[in-house]
Amino acid sequence: MNEGTNSNLFGLTKLYKVTILVITVVVILKQISTRFSMAVHILSLITTSTNEVTGDFIAGSVNTNPVVIRRIMGMLKKAGLLDVRPGVGGAFLLKAPEDITLLDIYHAVHVIEGNRLFGVHQDSNVRCQVGRNIESILQFELNEAQSAMEQRLAQTTLSKLIARFE
Amino acid sequence: MNEGTNSNLFGLTKLYKVTILVITVVVILKQISTRFSMAVHILSLITTSTNEVTGDFIAGSVNTNPVVIRRIMGMLKKAGLLDVRPGVGGAFLLKAPEDITLLDIYHAVHVIEGNRLFGVHQDSNVRCQVGRNIESILQFELNEAQSAMEQRLAQTTLSKLIARFE
DNA sequence: AACGGTTATAACTATAATGGTTACAACGAA
DNA sequence: TTCGTTGTAACCATTATAGTTATAACCGTT
């Protein structure tokens, strides 16, 4: 920081004493990766745009680095949702937006591991009644909860989502 | 912090109180932490065991380090689900197992912060139709999906779970 | 055949959560 | 006082994310 010339920082002068109150609020969110929402954004753009849709163009709309976009597009390609013209550029859907659900996109970007939203601890002590039973019985309940979420995601298609844009 | 020489800190004066609010948002999650399933394990043990239930005993059943267990028990204490006798040791429930749902436990261990399972990217380009709309419209759908999952978790109580142990 | 815009990918970074671990102070009953 | 226990602090290795730079490959146009 350039001392000596600090007298006009923020247009203020050094006539007065300093009181700076710095409040730092750190909000830690442990969440499903934004890769998912970015992927929805990407597919929405491809669906609605009439022009060529390049990685750079999408990056401008998502407001991030083009490489981040291409990485996600690579996942969407592997899932068979879109394809990209190499060299010349431009992406297009491989399925109708009526046939692409949020669940399809969710799965495509591998936002969770092994299709298991909930991690369950392993290697419980089998000599204990709880230890013997907890993993499988709890896993069943958690699968049910995960299914409930995924079924809701499956109800919304890309075209339904876009229809609500204003 | 150098007291006494703070009069020229940043060239500001005591006439001005500067409040800087820094919000850091970190998005991480591959799977919901096993803290949740361990917490269910812990509460199941306390419910079913006739003897004293110490951190070391639980650690033996979960098959992990006692400190990991005590950390989770601390969270369950803060949530009002159990209490621990300091010194002498041993944990006991503060609510009946019929009144503790998986959702209560899920919330207690702060496995998701801010009550938002899905991260949604911010700062999309508002000059683009998709960019303007995607965040709010997608967030609504994701909230619905999250609710579906949580409602399912709320349907299972600790006593129901334990009743299925063999 | 060279050029320019594009895609694909490798490599690297900073950040931070997790689960495990050691260490130690505080607590309370025998 | 002693001993088993609780409650934390501190540290570690591992891992995923999002961003970044750099580079090779691709393909239509000139």
Tab-separated table of N, CA, C and O in Angstrom, chain A residues 6 9-10 12-13 16-21 23 25 27-32 34 36-38 41 45 48 60-61 63 110-113 116-121 123-125 128 130 133-134 137-138 140-142 144-145 148-149 152-153 156 161 164-166, chain B residues 6-8 10-16 18-32 35 37-38 41 48 60-61 63 110 112-113 116-121 123-125 128 130 133-134 137-138 140-141 144-145 148-149 152 156 164-166:
chain	number	residue	atom	x	y	z
A	6	ASN	N	-1.497	8.305	0.902
A	6	ASN	CA	-2.760	7.782	1.400
A	6	ASN	C	-3.709	8.881	1.885
A	6	ASN	O	-4.809	8.623	2.267
A	9	LEU	N	-6.954	8.800	-0.014
A	9	LEU	CA	-7.654	7.542	-0.196
A	9	LEU	C	-9.119	7.730	0.185
A	9	LEU	O	-9.417	8.227	1.264
A	10	PHE	N	-9.998	7.371	-0.686
A	10	PHE	CA	-11.443	7.559	-0.502
A	10	PHE	C	-11.802	9.039	-0.434
A	10	PHE	O	-12.889	9.395	-0.015
A	12	LEU	N	-10.646	11.170	1.560
A	12	LEU	CA	-10.614	11.672	2.928
A	12	LEU	C	-9.240	12.252	3.231
A	12	LEU	O	-8.295	12.067	2.480
A	13	THR	N	-9.153	12.937	4.319
A	13	THR	CA	-7.878	13.535	4.692
A	13	THR	C	-7.355	12.899	5.954
A	13	THR	O	-8.037	12.148	6.637
A	16	TYR	N	-7.968	13.524	10.778
A	16	TYR	CA	-8.693	12.900	11.878
A	16	TYR	C	-8.099	11.552	12.235
A	16	TYR	O	-7.358	10.957	11.476
A	17	LYS	N	-8.488	11.080	13.409
A	17	LYS	CA	-8.063	9.746	13.810
A	17	LYS	C	-8.905	8.691	13.104
A	17	LYS	O	-9.999	8.957	12.633
A	18	VAL	N	-8.382	7.488	13.147
A	18	VAL	CA	-8.984	6.429	12.358
A	18	VAL	C	-9.816	5.496	13.214
A	18	VAL	O	-9.390	5.094	14.279
A	19	THR	N	-10.982	5.202	12.782
A	19	THR	CA	-11.722	4.087	13.355
A	19	THR	C	-12.292	3.274	12.205
A	19	THR	O	-13.159	3.750	11.491
A	20	ILE	N	-11.735	2.129	12.026
A	20	ILE	CA	-12.272	1.260	10.977
A	20	ILE	C	-12.865	0.033	11.636
A	20	ILE	O	-12.193	-0.655	12.392
A	21	LEU	N	-14.108	-0.186	11.391
A	21	LEU	CA	-14.766	-1.369	11.926
A	21	LEU	C	-14.919	-2.369	10.797
A	21	LEU	O	-15.607	-2.110	9.823
A	23	ILE	N	-16.198	-5.943	9.856
A	23	ILE	CA	-16.973	-7.120	10.242
A	23	ILE	C	-16.843	-8.138	9.124
A	23	ILE	O	-17.205	-7.871	7.995
A	25	VAL	N	-18.051	-11.594	7.891
A	25	VAL	CA	-19.040	-12.659	8.049
A	25	VAL	C	-18.726	-13.740	7.034
A	25	VAL	O	-18.730	-13.491	5.836
A	27	VAL	N	-19.837	-17.131	5.473
A	27	VAL	CA	-20.967	-18.037	5.340
A	27	VAL	C	-20.511	-19.271	4.575
A	27	VAL	O	-20.106	-19.185	3.428
A	28	ILE	N	-20.490	-20.373	5.250
A	28	ILE	CA	-20.041	-21.602	4.610
A	28	ILE	C	-21.259	-22.420	4.214
A	28	ILE	O	-22.049	-22.818	5.045
A	29	LEU	N	-21.393	-22.665	2.956
A	29	LEU	CA	-22.507	-23.468	2.483
A	29	LEU	C	-21.990	-24.797	1.981
A	29	LEU	O	-21.162	-24.838	1.088
A	30	LYS	N	-22.492	-25.830	2.578
A	30	LYS	CA	-22.124	-27.154	2.074
A	30	LYS	C	-23.279	-27.621	1.226
A	30	LYS	O	-24.338	-27.950	1.746
A	31	GLN	N	-23.068	-27.603	-0.042
A	31	GLN	CA	-24.186	-27.805	-0.957
A	31	GLN	C	-23.774	-28.622	-2.165
A	31	GLN	O	-22.607	-28.785	-2.456
A	32	ILE	N	-24.796	-29.071	-2.859
A	32	ILE	CA	-24.564	-29.700	-4.142
A	32	ILE	C	-23.953	-28.670	-5.088
A	32	ILE	O	-24.423	-27.540	-5.164
A	34	THR	N	-22.515	-26.130	-7.788
A	34	THR	CA	-23.194	-25.239	-8.729
A	34	THR	C	-23.036	-25.725	-10.174
A	34	THR	O	-23.615	-25.144	-11.075
A	36	PHE	N	-24.377	-28.175	-11.307
A	36	PHE	CA	-25.733	-28.562	-11.694
A	36	PHE	C	-26.517	-27.359	-12.221
A	36	PHE	O	-27.062	-27.389	-13.337
A	37	SER	N	-26.546	-26.294	-11.455
A	37	SER	CA	-27.329	-25.136	-11.897
A	37	SER	C	-26.708	-24.509	-13.145
A	37	SER	O	-27.415	-24.020	-14.027
A	38	MET	N	-25.396	-24.555	-13.242
A	38	MET	CA	-24.746	-24.042	-14.461
A	38	MET	C	-25.147	-24.886	-15.663
A	38	MET	O	-25.356	-24.367	-16.760
A	41	HIS	N	-28.417	-23.894	-16.824
A	41	HIS	CA	-28.247	-22.603	-17.503
A	41	HIS	C	-27.770	-22.816	-18.946
A	41	HIS	O	-28.327	-22.257	-19.895
A	45	LEU	N	-29.815	-21.963	-22.432
A	45	LEU	CA	-29.289	-21.038	-23.442
A	45	LEU	C	-29.328	-21.666	-24.827
A	45	LEU	O	-29.749	-21.037	-25.803
A	48	THR	N	-32.929	-21.780	-26.105
A	48	THR	CA	-33.630	-20.529	-26.433
A	48	THR	C	-32.918	-19.683	-27.473
A	48	THR	O	-33.551	-18.864	-28.131
A	60	GLY	N	-20.234	-15.853	-20.977
A	60	GLY	CA	-20.656	-14.475	-20.768
A	60	GLY	C	-21.985	-14.384	-20.047
A	60	GLY	O	-22.207	-13.485	-19.244
A	61	SER	N	-22.873	-15.330	-20.319
A	61	SER	CA	-24.182	-15.310	-19.670
A	61	SER	C	-24.108	-15.850	-18.254
A	61	SER	O	-24.721	-15.314	-17.334
A	63	ASN	N	-21.404	-15.872	-16.560
A	63	ASN	CA	-20.447	-14.991	-15.891
A	63	ASN	C	-19.353	-15.792	-15.200
A	63	ASN	O	-19.109	-15.641	-14.002
A	110	HIS	N	-22.729	-35.480	-12.535
A	110	HIS	CA	-22.061	-36.244	-11.468
A	110	HIS	C	-21.815	-35.423	-10.232
A	110	HIS	O	-20.698	-35.363	-9.720
A	111	VAL	N	-22.860	-34.828	-9.772
A	111	VAL	CA	-22.749	-33.885	-8.689
A	111	VAL	C	-22.674	-34.622	-7.352
A	111	VAL	O	-22.211	-34.070	-6.359
A	112	ILE	N	-23.060	-35.871	-7.339
A	112	ILE	CA	-22.838	-36.699	-6.158
A	112	ILE	C	-22.189	-38.011	-6.568
A	112	ILE	O	-22.161	-38.366	-7.728
A	113	GLU	N	-21.688	-38.711	-5.573
A	113	GLU	CA	-20.835	-39.864	-5.830
A	113	GLU	C	-21.622	-41.162	-5.806
A	113	GLU	O	-22.340	-41.433	-4.850
A	116	ARG	N	-25.329	-41.791	-4.615
A	116	ARG	CA	-25.723	-41.850	-3.212
A	116	ARG	C	-25.565	-40.460	-2.609
A	116	ARG	O	-24.440	-39.996	-2.396
A	117	LEU	N	-26.687	-39.837	-2.353
A	117	LEU	CA	-26.647	-38.488	-1.788
A	117	LEU	C	-26.094	-38.507	-0.372
A	117	LEU	O	-25.295	-37.659	0.010
A	118	PHE	N	-26.503	-39.514	0.394
A	118	PHE	CA	-26.093	-39.584	1.796
A	118	PHE	C	-24.899	-40.512	1.953
A	118	PHE	O	-24.930	-41.645	1.466
A	119	GLY	N	-23.887	-40.028	2.616
A	119	GLY	CA	-22.793	-40.913	2.985
A	119	GLY	C	-23.170	-41.656	4.248
A	119	GLY	O	-23.708	-41.062	5.169
A	120	VAL	N	-22.895	-42.947	4.282
A	120	VAL	CA	-23.153	-43.731	5.498
A	120	VAL	C	-21.828	-44.331	5.952
A	120	VAL	O	-21.093	-44.879	5.135
A	121	HIS	N	-21.546	-44.176	7.224
A	121	HIS	CA	-20.279	-44.702	7.747
A	121	HIS	C	-20.251	-46.228	7.617
A	121	HIS	O	-21.266	-46.888	7.720
A	123	ASP	N	-18.135	-50.148	8.351
A	123	ASP	CA	-17.328	-50.901	9.313
A	123	ASP	C	-17.789	-50.770	10.760
A	123	ASP	O	-16.973	-50.725	11.675
A	124	SER	N	-19.099	-50.670	10.948
A	124	SER	CA	-19.580	-50.669	12.330
A	124	SER	C	-19.287	-52.020	12.956
A	124	SER	O	-19.124	-53.024	12.267
A	125	ASN	N	-19.251	-52.027	14.275
A	125	ASN	CA	-18.942	-53.238	15.034
A	125	ASN	C	-20.117	-54.216	14.970
A	125	ASN	O	-21.189	-53.953	15.502
A	128	CYS	N	-22.223	-55.682	17.995
A	128	CYS	CA	-23.191	-54.833	18.682
A	128	CYS	C	-24.461	-54.822	17.847
A	128	CYS	O	-24.413	-54.729	16.618
A	130	VAL	N	-26.811	-52.615	17.384
A	130	VAL	CA	-26.966	-51.410	16.567
A	130	VAL	C	-25.976	-51.433	15.409
A	130	VAL	O	-26.331	-51.163	14.261
A	133	ASN	N	-27.008	-53.594	12.513
A	133	ASN	CA	-28.218	-53.255	11.761
A	133	ASN	C	-28.222	-51.872	11.121
A	133	ASN	O	-28.881	-51.660	10.103
A	134	ILE	N	-27.528	-50.946	11.733
A	134	ILE	CA	-27.724	-49.542	11.383
A	134	ILE	C	-27.484	-49.243	9.904
A	134	ILE	O	-28.267	-48.535	9.259
A	137	ILE	N	-30.345	-50.663	7.432
A	137	ILE	CA	-31.685	-50.130	7.701
A	137	ILE	C	-31.732	-48.629	7.470
A	137	ILE	O	-32.670	-48.100	6.871
A	138	LEU	N	-30.682	-47.947	7.890
A	138	LEU	CA	-30.642	-46.502	7.652
A	138	LEU	C	-30.509	-46.217	6.159
A	138	LEU	O	-31.143	-45.306	5.623
A	140	PHE	N	-31.676	-47.789	3.734
A	140	PHE	CA	-32.988	-47.904	3.097
A	140	PHE	C	-33.777	-46.603	3.233
A	140	PHE	O	-34.325	-46.087	2.257
A	141	GLU	N	-33.817	-46.067	4.437
A	141	GLU	CA	-34.549	-44.816	4.664
A	141	GLU	C	-33.968	-43.667	3.845
A	141	GLU	O	-34.705	-42.859	3.279
A	142	LEU	N	-32.653	-43.619	3.808
A	142	LEU	CA	-31.997	-42.526	3.088
A	142	LEU	C	-32.226	-42.646	1.581
A	142	LEU	O	-32.394	-41.647	0.893
A	144	GLU	N	-34.885	-43.817	0.294
A	144	GLU	CA	-36.263	-43.348	0.104
A	144	GLU	C	-36.297	-41.824	0.010
A	144	GLU	O	-36.978	-41.249	-0.843
A	145	ALA	N	-35.571	-41.185	0.915
A	145	ALA	CA	-35.544	-39.717	0.934
A	145	ALA	C	-34.916	-39.174	-0.348
A	145	ALA	O	-35.409	-38.219	-0.958
A	148	ALA	N	-37.332	-39.473	-3.205
A	148	ALA	CA	-38.380	-38.449	-3.166
A	148	ALA	C	-37.879	-37.172	-3.828
A	148	ALA	O	-38.594	-36.532	-4.612
A	149	MET	N	-36.639	-36.832	-3.540
A	149	MET	CA	-36.057	-35.639	-4.151
A	149	MET	C	-35.904	-35.812	-5.652
A	149	MET	O	-36.271	-34.927	-6.437
A	152	ARG	N	-39.011	-35.578	-7.687
A	152	ARG	CA	-39.458	-34.196	-7.883
A	152	ARG	C	-38.658	-33.522	-9.000
A	152	ARG	O	-39.212	-32.775	-9.817
A	153	LEU	N	-37.359	-33.797	-9.035
A	153	LEU	CA	-36.529	-33.238	-10.108
A	153	LEU	C	-36.985	-33.754	-11.473
A	153	LEU	O	-36.939	-33.038	-12.474
A	156	THR	N	-39.829	-31.908	-13.638
A	156	THR	CA	-39.626	-30.642	-14.346
A	156	THR	C	-38.737	-30.853	-15.561
A	156	THR	O	-37.598	-31.295	-15.436
A	161	LEU	N	-39.352	-25.408	-17.686
A	161	LEU	CA	-38.587	-24.370	-16.986
A	161	LEU	C	-38.498	-23.103	-17.833
A	161	LEU	O	-38.767	-21.994	-17.360
A	164	ARG	N	-41.293	-20.573	-18.250
A	164	ARG	CA	-41.578	-19.620	-17.169
A	164	ARG	C	-40.653	-18.413	-17.174
A	164	ARG	O	-40.783	-17.526	-16.324
A	165	PHE	N	-39.732	-18.371	-18.127
A	165	PHE	CA	-38.874	-17.179	-18.247
A	165	PHE	C	-39.727	-16.006	-18.707
A	165	PHE	O	-40.664	-16.168	-19.493
A	166	GLU	N	-39.358	-14.826	-18.220
A	166	GLU	CA	-40.134	-13.630	-18.591
A	166	GLU	C	-39.337	-12.747	-19.533
A	166	GLU	O	-38.132	-12.633	-19.414
B	6	ASN	N	-1.896	4.429	14.341
B	6	ASN	CA	-3.056	4.105	13.512
B	6	ASN	C	-3.702	5.345	12.911
B	6	ASN	O	-4.661	5.261	12.190
B	7	SER	N	-3.183	6.516	13.215
B	7	SER	CA	-3.842	7.718	12.728
B	7	SER	C	-3.754	7.816	11.208
B	7	SER	O	-4.576	8.461	10.584
B	8	ASN	N	-2.772	7.169	10.632
B	8	ASN	CA	-2.716	7.231	9.177
B	8	ASN	C	-3.038	5.899	8.522
B	8	ASN	O	-2.770	5.679	7.364
B	10	PHE	N	-4.617	3.632	6.443
B	10	PHE	CA	-5.430	3.830	5.245
B	10	PHE	C	-5.773	5.307	5.026
B	10	PHE	O	-6.571	5.631	4.166
B	11	GLY	N	-5.173	6.184	5.826
B	11	GLY	CA	-5.456	7.599	5.634
B	11	GLY	C	-6.854	7.989	6.058
B	11	GLY	O	-7.348	9.054	5.695
B	12	LEU	N	-7.521	7.175	6.858
B	12	LEU	CA	-8.889	7.481	7.269
B	12	LEU	C	-8.885	8.143	8.638
B	12	LEU	O	-7.883	8.167	9.341
B	13	THR	N	-9.988	8.670	9.035
B	13	THR	CA	-10.078	9.386	10.290
B	13	THR	C	-11.192	8.854	11.143
B	13	THR	O	-12.005	8.061	10.709
B	14	LYS	N	-11.229	9.311	12.387
B	14	LYS	CA	-12.243	8.805	13.293
B	14	LYS	C	-13.615	9.397	13.009
B	14	LYS	O	-14.598	9.015	13.609
B	15	LEU	N	-13.679	10.342	12.142
B	15	LEU	CA	-14.987	10.866	11.763
B	15	LEU	C	-15.764	9.858	10.949
B	15	LEU	O	-16.978	9.932	10.853
B	16	TYR	N	-15.029	8.953	10.383
B	16	TYR	CA	-15.668	8.029	9.457
B	16	TYR	C	-15.575	6.628	10.019
B	16	TYR	O	-14.514	6.155	10.387
B	18	VAL	N	-16.012	2.934	8.961
B	18	VAL	CA	-16.122	2.140	7.744
B	18	VAL	C	-16.486	0.721	8.116
B	18	VAL	O	-15.785	0.089	8.898
B	19	THR	N	-17.548	0.239	7.621
B	19	THR	CA	-17.942	-1.132	7.873
B	19	THR	C	-17.793	-1.928	6.588
B	19	THR	O	-18.429	-1.631	5.586
B	20	ILE	N	-16.917	-2.883	6.645
B	20	ILE	CA	-16.707	-3.723	5.479
B	20	ILE	C	-17.326	-5.082	5.760
B	20	ILE	O	-16.970	-5.750	6.730
B	21	LEU	N	-18.248	-5.467	4.970
B	21	LEU	CA	-18.912	-6.753	5.152
B	21	LEU	C	-18.416	-7.709	4.077
B	21	LEU	O	-18.613	-7.484	2.895
B	22	VAL	N	-17.744	-8.715	4.532
B	22	VAL	CA	-17.203	-9.691	3.591
B	22	VAL	C	-17.999	-10.980	3.714
B	22	VAL	O	-18.091	-11.552	4.793
B	23	ILE	N	-18.599	-11.390	2.673
B	23	ILE	CA	-19.332	-12.648	2.689
B	23	ILE	C	-18.637	-13.627	1.756
B	23	ILE	O	-18.509	-13.382	0.572
B	24	THR	N	-18.165	-14.676	2.328
B	24	THR	CA	-17.489	-15.696	1.537
B	24	THR	C	-18.415	-16.899	1.405
B	24	THR	O	-18.855	-17.447	2.398
B	25	VAL	N	-18.697	-17.280	0.222
B	25	VAL	CA	-19.569	-18.421	0.005
B	25	VAL	C	-18.761	-19.559	-0.599
B	25	VAL	O	-18.158	-19.419	-1.641
B	26	VAL	N	-18.737	-20.654	0.098
B	26	VAL	CA	-17.991	-21.810	-0.377
B	26	VAL	C	-18.974	-22.940	-0.632
B	26	VAL	O	-19.821	-23.237	0.202
B	27	VAL	N	-18.866	-23.522	-1.753
B	27	VAL	CA	-19.815	-24.576	-2.108
B	27	VAL	C	-19.082	-25.905	-2.222
B	27	VAL	O	-18.213	-26.073	-3.057
B	28	ILE	N	-19.407	-26.794	-1.342
B	28	ILE	CA	-18.724	-28.087	-1.311
B	28	ILE	C	-19.719	-29.165	-0.935
B	28	ILE	O	-20.512	-28.982	-0.037
B	29	LEU	N	-19.705	-30.242	-1.597
B	29	LEU	CA	-20.467	-31.406	-1.149
B	29	LEU	C	-20.449	-32.474	-2.210
B	29	LEU	O	-20.937	-32.292	-3.302
B	30	LYS	N	-19.870	-33.584	-1.898
B	30	LYS	CA	-19.925	-34.717	-2.806
B	30	LYS	C	-20.973	-35.685	-2.287
B	30	LYS	O	-21.703	-36.289	-3.027
B	31	GLN	N	-20.996	-35.813	-1.014
B	31	GLN	CA	-22.013	-36.594	-0.331
B	31	GLN	C	-22.299	-35.920	0.988
B	31	GLN	O	-21.417	-35.315	1.584
B	32	ILE	N	-23.507	-36.074	1.437
B	32	ILE	CA	-23.823	-35.569	2.767
B	32	ILE	C	-22.977	-36.328	3.779
B	32	ILE	O	-22.904	-37.555	3.740
B	35	ARG	N	-21.391	-37.767	9.222
B	35	ARG	CA	-21.768	-37.260	10.543
B	35	ARG	C	-23.227	-37.565	10.826
B	35	ARG	O	-23.605	-37.885	11.950
B	37	SER	N	-25.172	-40.072	9.567
B	37	SER	CA	-25.442	-41.488	9.868
B	37	SER	C	-24.810	-41.882	11.197
B	37	SER	O	-25.370	-42.689	11.955
B	38	MET	N	-23.675	-41.306	11.521
B	38	MET	CA	-23.073	-41.583	12.833
B	38	MET	C	-23.982	-41.068	13.944
B	38	MET	O	-24.111	-41.712	14.993
B	41	HIS	N	-26.637	-43.427	14.521
B	41	HIS	CA	-26.040	-44.566	15.223
B	41	HIS	C	-25.933	-44.276	16.720
B	41	HIS	O	-26.334	-45.093	17.562
B	48	THR	N	-31.208	-47.900	22.888
B	48	THR	CA	-31.347	-49.343	23.081
B	48	THR	C	-30.515	-49.882	24.232
B	48	THR	O	-30.839	-50.946	24.772
B	60	GLY	N	-16.586	-47.583	20.014
B	60	GLY	CA	-16.341	-48.992	19.737
B	60	GLY	C	-17.375	-49.588	18.809
B	60	GLY	O	-17.066	-50.439	17.981
B	61	SER	N	-18.614	-49.124	18.933
B	61	SER	CA	-19.666	-49.648	18.072
B	61	SER	C	-19.609	-49.031	16.673
B	61	SER	O	-19.787	-49.704	15.670
B	63	ASN	N	-16.944	-47.776	15.478
B	63	ASN	CA	-15.623	-48.129	14.979
B	63	ASN	C	-14.862	-46.902	14.482
B	63	ASN	O	-14.383	-46.856	13.355
B	110	HIS	N	-25.910	-30.260	11.252
B	110	HIS	CA	-25.505	-29.196	10.316
B	110	HIS	C	-24.795	-29.733	9.111
B	110	HIS	O	-23.733	-29.246	8.727
B	112	ILE	N	-25.892	-29.671	6.203
B	112	ILE	CA	-26.125	-28.685	5.152
B	112	ILE	C	-26.291	-27.347	5.856
B	112	ILE	O	-26.992	-27.268	6.852
B	113	GLU	N	-25.643	-26.324	5.369
B	113	GLU	CA	-25.797	-25.026	6.027
B	113	GLU	C	-26.728	-24.132	5.244
B	113	GLU	O	-26.842	-24.221	4.027
B	116	ARG	N	-30.020	-24.983	2.489
B	116	ARG	CA	-30.097	-25.064	1.029
B	116	ARG	C	-29.227	-26.210	0.545
B	116	ARG	O	-28.004	-26.108	0.557
B	117	LEU	N	-29.883	-27.265	0.137
B	117	LEU	CA	-29.134	-28.433	-0.341
B	117	LEU	C	-28.403	-28.136	-1.647
B	117	LEU	O	-27.259	-28.524	-1.845
B	118	PHE	N	-29.086	-27.428	-2.535
B	118	PHE	CA	-28.511	-27.163	-3.854
B	118	PHE	C	-27.832	-25.803	-3.888
B	118	PHE	O	-28.410	-24.803	-3.464
B	119	GLY	N	-26.617	-25.784	-4.395
B	119	GLY	CA	-25.973	-24.505	-4.667
B	119	GLY	C	-26.407	-24.012	-6.032
B	119	GLY	O	-26.491	-24.796	-6.974
B	120	VAL	N	-26.699	-22.729	-6.121
B	120	VAL	CA	-27.046	-22.130	-7.411
B	120	VAL	C	-26.035	-21.034	-7.702
B	120	VAL	O	-25.756	-20.211	-6.828
B	121	HIS	N	-25.475	-21.056	-8.903
B	121	HIS	CA	-24.473	-20.042	-9.243
B	121	HIS	C	-25.098	-18.651	-9.232
B	121	HIS	O	-26.260	-18.479	-9.549
B	123	ASP	N	-24.692	-14.218	-9.896
B	123	ASP	CA	-24.101	-13.210	-10.783
B	123	ASP	C	-24.233	-13.540	-12.264
B	123	ASP	O	-23.337	-13.249	-13.052
B	124	SER	N	-25.318	-14.178	-12.659
B	124	SER	CA	-25.523	-14.376	-14.082
B	124	SER	C	-25.734	-13.022	-14.758
B	124	SER	O	-26.122	-12.041	-14.120
B	125	ASN	N	-25.484	-12.999	-16.049
B	125	ASN	CA	-25.594	-11.771	-16.827
B	125	ASN	C	-27.062	-11.376	-17.008
B	125	ASN	O	-27.818	-12.056	-17.693
B	128	CYS	N	-29.062	-10.951	-20.399
B	128	CYS	CA	-29.441	-12.135	-21.170
B	128	CYS	C	-30.715	-12.689	-20.541
B	128	CYS	O	-30.837	-12.750	-19.321
B	130	VAL	N	-31.948	-15.680	-20.300
B	130	VAL	CA	-31.717	-16.843	-19.442
B	130	VAL	C	-31.033	-16.404	-18.143
B	130	VAL	O	-31.436	-16.794	-17.051
B	133	ASN	N	-33.368	-14.892	-15.575
B	133	ASN	CA	-34.431	-15.726	-15.008
B	133	ASN	C	-33.968	-16.973	-14.270
B	133	ASN	O	-34.643	-17.438	-13.361
B	134	ILE	N	-32.849	-17.513	-14.697
B	134	ILE	CA	-32.500	-18.864	-14.282
B	134	ILE	C	-32.410	-19.029	-12.767
B	134	ILE	O	-32.909	-20.019	-12.210
B	137	ILE	N	-36.000	-18.987	-10.865
B	137	ILE	CA	-36.920	-20.037	-11.309
B	137	ILE	C	-36.365	-21.419	-10.973
B	137	ILE	O	-37.088	-22.302	-10.506
B	138	LEU	N	-35.068	-21.586	-11.165
B	138	LEU	CA	-34.458	-22.869	-10.823
B	138	LEU	C	-34.472	-23.078	-9.304
B	138	LEU	O	-34.733	-24.184	-8.829
B	140	PHE	N	-36.603	-22.199	-7.181
B	140	PHE	CA	-37.923	-22.671	-6.756
B	140	PHE	C	-38.043	-24.181	-6.935
B	140	PHE	O	-38.467	-24.905	-6.029
B	141	GLU	N	-37.653	-24.671	-8.083
B	141	GLU	CA	-37.734	-26.111	-8.354
B	141	GLU	C	-36.859	-26.901	-7.384
B	141	GLU	O	-37.250	-27.965	-6.896
B	144	GLU	N	-38.323	-27.233	-4.000
B	144	GLU	CA	-39.371	-28.256	-4.002
B	144	GLU	C	-38.756	-29.643	-3.833
B	144	GLU	O	-39.253	-30.474	-3.066
B	145	ALA	N	-37.687	-29.882	-4.561
B	145	ALA	CA	-37.031	-31.192	-4.499
B	145	ALA	C	-36.450	-31.436	-3.099
B	145	ALA	O	-36.577	-32.528	-2.539
B	148	ALA	N	-39.177	-32.313	-0.668
B	148	ALA	CA	-39.646	-33.685	-0.835
B	148	ALA	C	-38.759	-34.643	-0.048
B	148	ALA	O	-39.238	-35.558	0.630
B	149	MET	N	-37.467	-34.402	-0.116
B	149	MET	CA	-36.532	-35.252	0.614
B	149	MET	C	-36.714	-35.094	2.121
B	149	MET	O	-36.780	-36.075	2.862
B	152	ARG	N	-39.672	-36.754	3.629
B	152	ARG	CA	-39.499	-38.196	3.775
B	152	ARG	C	-38.683	-38.518	5.013
B	152	ARG	O	-38.987	-39.467	5.750
B	156	THR	N	-39.729	-40.759	9.393
B	156	THR	CA	-39.126	-41.865	10.137
B	156	THR	C	-38.622	-41.381	11.490
B	156	THR	O	-37.782	-40.497	11.564
B	164	ARG	N	-36.912	-51.980	13.749
B	164	ARG	CA	-36.583	-52.886	12.653
B	164	ARG	C	-35.243	-53.590	12.830
B	164	ARG	O	-34.842	-54.384	11.972
B	165	PHE	N	-34.549	-53.302	13.914
B	165	PHE	CA	-33.294	-54.019	14.180
B	165	PHE	C	-33.612	-55.473	14.498
B	165	PHE	O	-34.635	-55.772	15.107
B	166	GLU	N	-32.714	-56.348	14.092
B	166	GLU	CA	-32.927	-57.780	14.327
B	166	GLU	C	-31.979	-58.316	15.390
B	166	GLU	O	-30.852	-57.896	15.473
